[in-house]
Amino acid sequence: MPSTDLIGYLAATLTTAAFVPQAWLTWKTRRADGISLAMYGIFTTGVALWLAYGLQLGAMPIVIANLITLLLACFILIMKFRYK
């Protein structure tokens, strides 16, 4: 595996894993009042675009990281609407 891919996978793992505690806390407490709807809406759109970009390039680190991050961000957005 080229070192650039290794760096990409490591960066993808860390940035994606950063969303797990927020998703877990939101699920566990059933509270999302501290989450900015505007920020997560804009962020989720950006992640979807990064996913599309990664797919067009065929860059698996970008695709995998953004697919997982998109799922986590959508989960948090759903919780934001659900726990109003």
PDB file of C-alpha atoms in Angstrom:
ATOM      1  CA  MET A   1       0.000   0.000   0.000  1.00  0.00           C
ATOM      2  CA  PRO A   2       1.455   3.382  -0.961  1.00  0.00           C
ATOM      3  CA  SER A   3       2.237   5.708   1.929  1.00  0.00           C
ATOM      4  CA  THR A   4      -0.236   8.269   0.563  1.00  0.00           C
ATOM      5  CA  ASP A   5      -3.058   5.717   0.888  1.00  0.00           C
ATOM      6  CA  LEU A   6      -1.888   4.810   4.385  1.00  0.00           C
ATOM      7  CA  ILE A   7      -1.993   8.485   5.396  1.00  0.00           C
ATOM      8  CA  GLY A   8      -5.432   8.789   3.789  1.00  0.00           C
ATOM      9  CA  TYR A   9      -6.812   5.785   5.651  1.00  0.00           C
ATOM     10  CA  LEU A  10      -5.339   6.990   8.961  1.00  0.00           C
ATOM     11  CA  ALA A  11      -6.775  10.487   8.485  1.00  0.00           C
ATOM     12  CA  ALA A  12     -10.120   8.997   7.464  1.00  0.00           C
ATOM     13  CA  THR A  13     -10.205   6.757  10.526  1.00  0.00           C
ATOM     14  CA  LEU A  14      -9.434   9.577  12.942  1.00  0.00           C
ATOM     15  CA  THR A  15     -11.816  12.157  11.483  1.00  0.00           C
ATOM     16  CA  THR A  16     -14.628   9.635  11.158  1.00  0.00           C
ATOM     17  CA  ALA A  17     -14.077   8.239  14.651  1.00  0.00           C
ATOM     18  CA  ALA A  18     -14.384  11.775  16.018  1.00  0.00           C
ATOM     19  CA  PHE A  19     -18.137  11.637  15.315  1.00  0.00           C
ATOM     20  CA  VAL A  20     -18.779   8.414  17.205  1.00  0.00           C
ATOM     21  CA  PRO A  21     -18.758   9.992  20.709  1.00  0.00           C
ATOM     22  CA  GLN A  22     -21.302  12.648  19.656  1.00  0.00           C
ATOM     23  CA  ALA A  23     -23.580  10.071  18.054  1.00  0.00           C
ATOM     24  CA  TRP A  24     -23.271   7.799  21.086  1.00  0.00           C
ATOM     25  CA  LEU A  25     -23.943  10.616  23.577  1.00  0.00           C
ATOM     26  CA  THR A  26     -26.969  11.800  21.603  1.00  0.00           C
ATOM     27  CA  TRP A  27     -28.360   8.264  21.466  1.00  0.00           C
ATOM     28  CA  LYS A  28     -27.620   7.532  25.123  1.00  0.00           C
ATOM     29  CA  THR A  29     -29.040  10.762  26.581  1.00  0.00           C
ATOM     30  CA  ARG A  30     -31.846  11.174  24.017  1.00  0.00           C
ATOM     31  CA  ARG A  31     -30.901  14.858  23.897  1.00  0.00           C
ATOM     32  CA  ALA A  32     -29.697  16.932  20.981  1.00  0.00           C
ATOM     33  CA  ASP A  33     -30.368  20.450  22.200  1.00  0.00           C
ATOM     34  CA  GLY A  34     -26.677  21.367  22.129  1.00  0.00           C
ATOM     35  CA  ILE A  35     -26.316  20.427  18.464  1.00  0.00           C
ATOM     36  CA  SER A  36     -26.519  23.192  15.882  1.00  0.00           C
ATOM     37  CA  LEU A  37     -28.981  22.243  13.161  1.00  0.00           C
ATOM     38  CA  ALA A  38     -27.445  24.727  10.720  1.00  0.00           C
ATOM     39  CA  MET A  39     -23.912  23.446  11.319  1.00  0.00           C
ATOM     40  CA  TYR A  40     -24.852  19.774  10.941  1.00  0.00           C
ATOM     41  CA  GLY A  41     -26.990  20.513   7.873  1.00  0.00           C
ATOM     42  CA  ILE A  42     -24.150  22.326   6.141  1.00  0.00           C
ATOM     43  CA  PHE A  43     -21.615  19.748   7.307  1.00  0.00           C
ATOM     44  CA  THR A  44     -23.722  16.817   6.077  1.00  0.00           C
ATOM     45  CA  THR A  45     -24.094  18.440   2.670  1.00  0.00           C
ATOM     46  CA  GLY A  46     -20.326  18.961   2.512  1.00  0.00           C
ATOM     47  CA  VAL A  47     -19.655  15.338   3.444  1.00  0.00           C
ATOM     48  CA  ALA A  48     -22.069  14.154   0.749  1.00  0.00           C
ATOM     49  CA  LEU A  49     -20.151  16.245  -1.780  1.00  0.00           C
ATOM     50  CA  TRP A  50     -16.820  14.835  -0.545  1.00  0.00           C
ATOM     51  CA  LEU A  51     -18.285  11.355  -0.995  1.00  0.00           C
ATOM     52  CA  ALA A  52     -19.313  12.193  -4.569  1.00  0.00           C
ATOM     53  CA  TYR A  53     -15.829  13.600  -5.205  1.00  0.00           C
ATOM     54  CA  GLY A  54     -14.170  10.481  -3.822  1.00  0.00           C
ATOM     55  CA  LEU A  55     -16.393   8.269  -5.956  1.00  0.00           C
ATOM     56  CA  GLN A  56     -15.499  10.231  -9.087  1.00  0.00           C
ATOM     57  CA  LEU A  57     -11.793   9.921  -8.288  1.00  0.00           C
ATOM     58  CA  GLY A  58     -12.063   6.294  -7.234  1.00  0.00           C
ATOM     59  CA  ALA A  59     -10.220   7.246  -4.034  1.00  0.00           C
ATOM     60  CA  MET A  60     -11.245   4.603  -1.505  1.00  0.00           C
ATOM     61  CA  PRO A  61      -9.955   6.407   1.626  1.00  0.00           C
ATOM     62  CA  ILE A  62     -12.144   9.393   0.724  1.00  0.00           C
ATOM     63  CA  VAL A  63     -15.125   7.214  -0.181  1.00  0.00           C
ATOM     64  CA  ILE A  64     -15.037   5.013   2.916  1.00  0.00           C
ATOM     65  CA  ALA A  65     -14.443   7.854   5.373  1.00  0.00           C
ATOM     66  CA  ASN A  66     -17.124  10.079   3.939  1.00  0.00           C
ATOM     67  CA  LEU A  67     -19.666   7.291   3.612  1.00  0.00           C
ATOM     68  CA  ILE A  68     -19.284   6.404   7.296  1.00  0.00           C
ATOM     69  CA  THR A  69     -19.165  10.067   8.348  1.00  0.00           C
ATOM     70  CA  LEU A  70     -22.278  10.773   6.266  1.00  0.00           C
ATOM     71  CA  LEU A  71     -24.127   7.965   8.025  1.00  0.00           C
ATOM     72  CA  LEU A  72     -23.063   9.258  11.446  1.00  0.00           C
ATOM     73  CA  ALA A  73     -23.940  12.861  10.593  1.00  0.00           C
ATOM     74  CA  CYS A  74     -27.357  11.813   9.256  1.00  0.00           C
ATOM     75  CA  PHE A  75     -27.933   9.797  12.427  1.00  0.00           C
ATOM     76  CA  ILE A  76     -27.152  12.870  14.531  1.00  0.00           C
ATOM     77  CA  LEU A  77     -29.441  15.036  12.373  1.00  0.00           C
ATOM     78  CA  ILE A  78     -32.260  12.516  12.756  1.00  0.00           C
ATOM     79  CA  MET A  79     -31.747  12.543  16.510  1.00  0.00           C
ATOM     80  CA  LYS A  80     -31.837  16.358  16.445  1.00  0.00           C
ATOM     81  CA  PHE A  81     -35.298  16.290  14.852  1.00  0.00           C
ATOM     82  CA  ARG A  82     -36.507  13.364  16.910  1.00  0.00           C
ATOM     83  CA  TYR A  83     -35.500  14.683  20.337  1.00  0.00           C
ATOM     84  CA  LYS A  84     -36.832  18.235  20.031  1.00  0.00           C
TER      85      LYS A  84
END
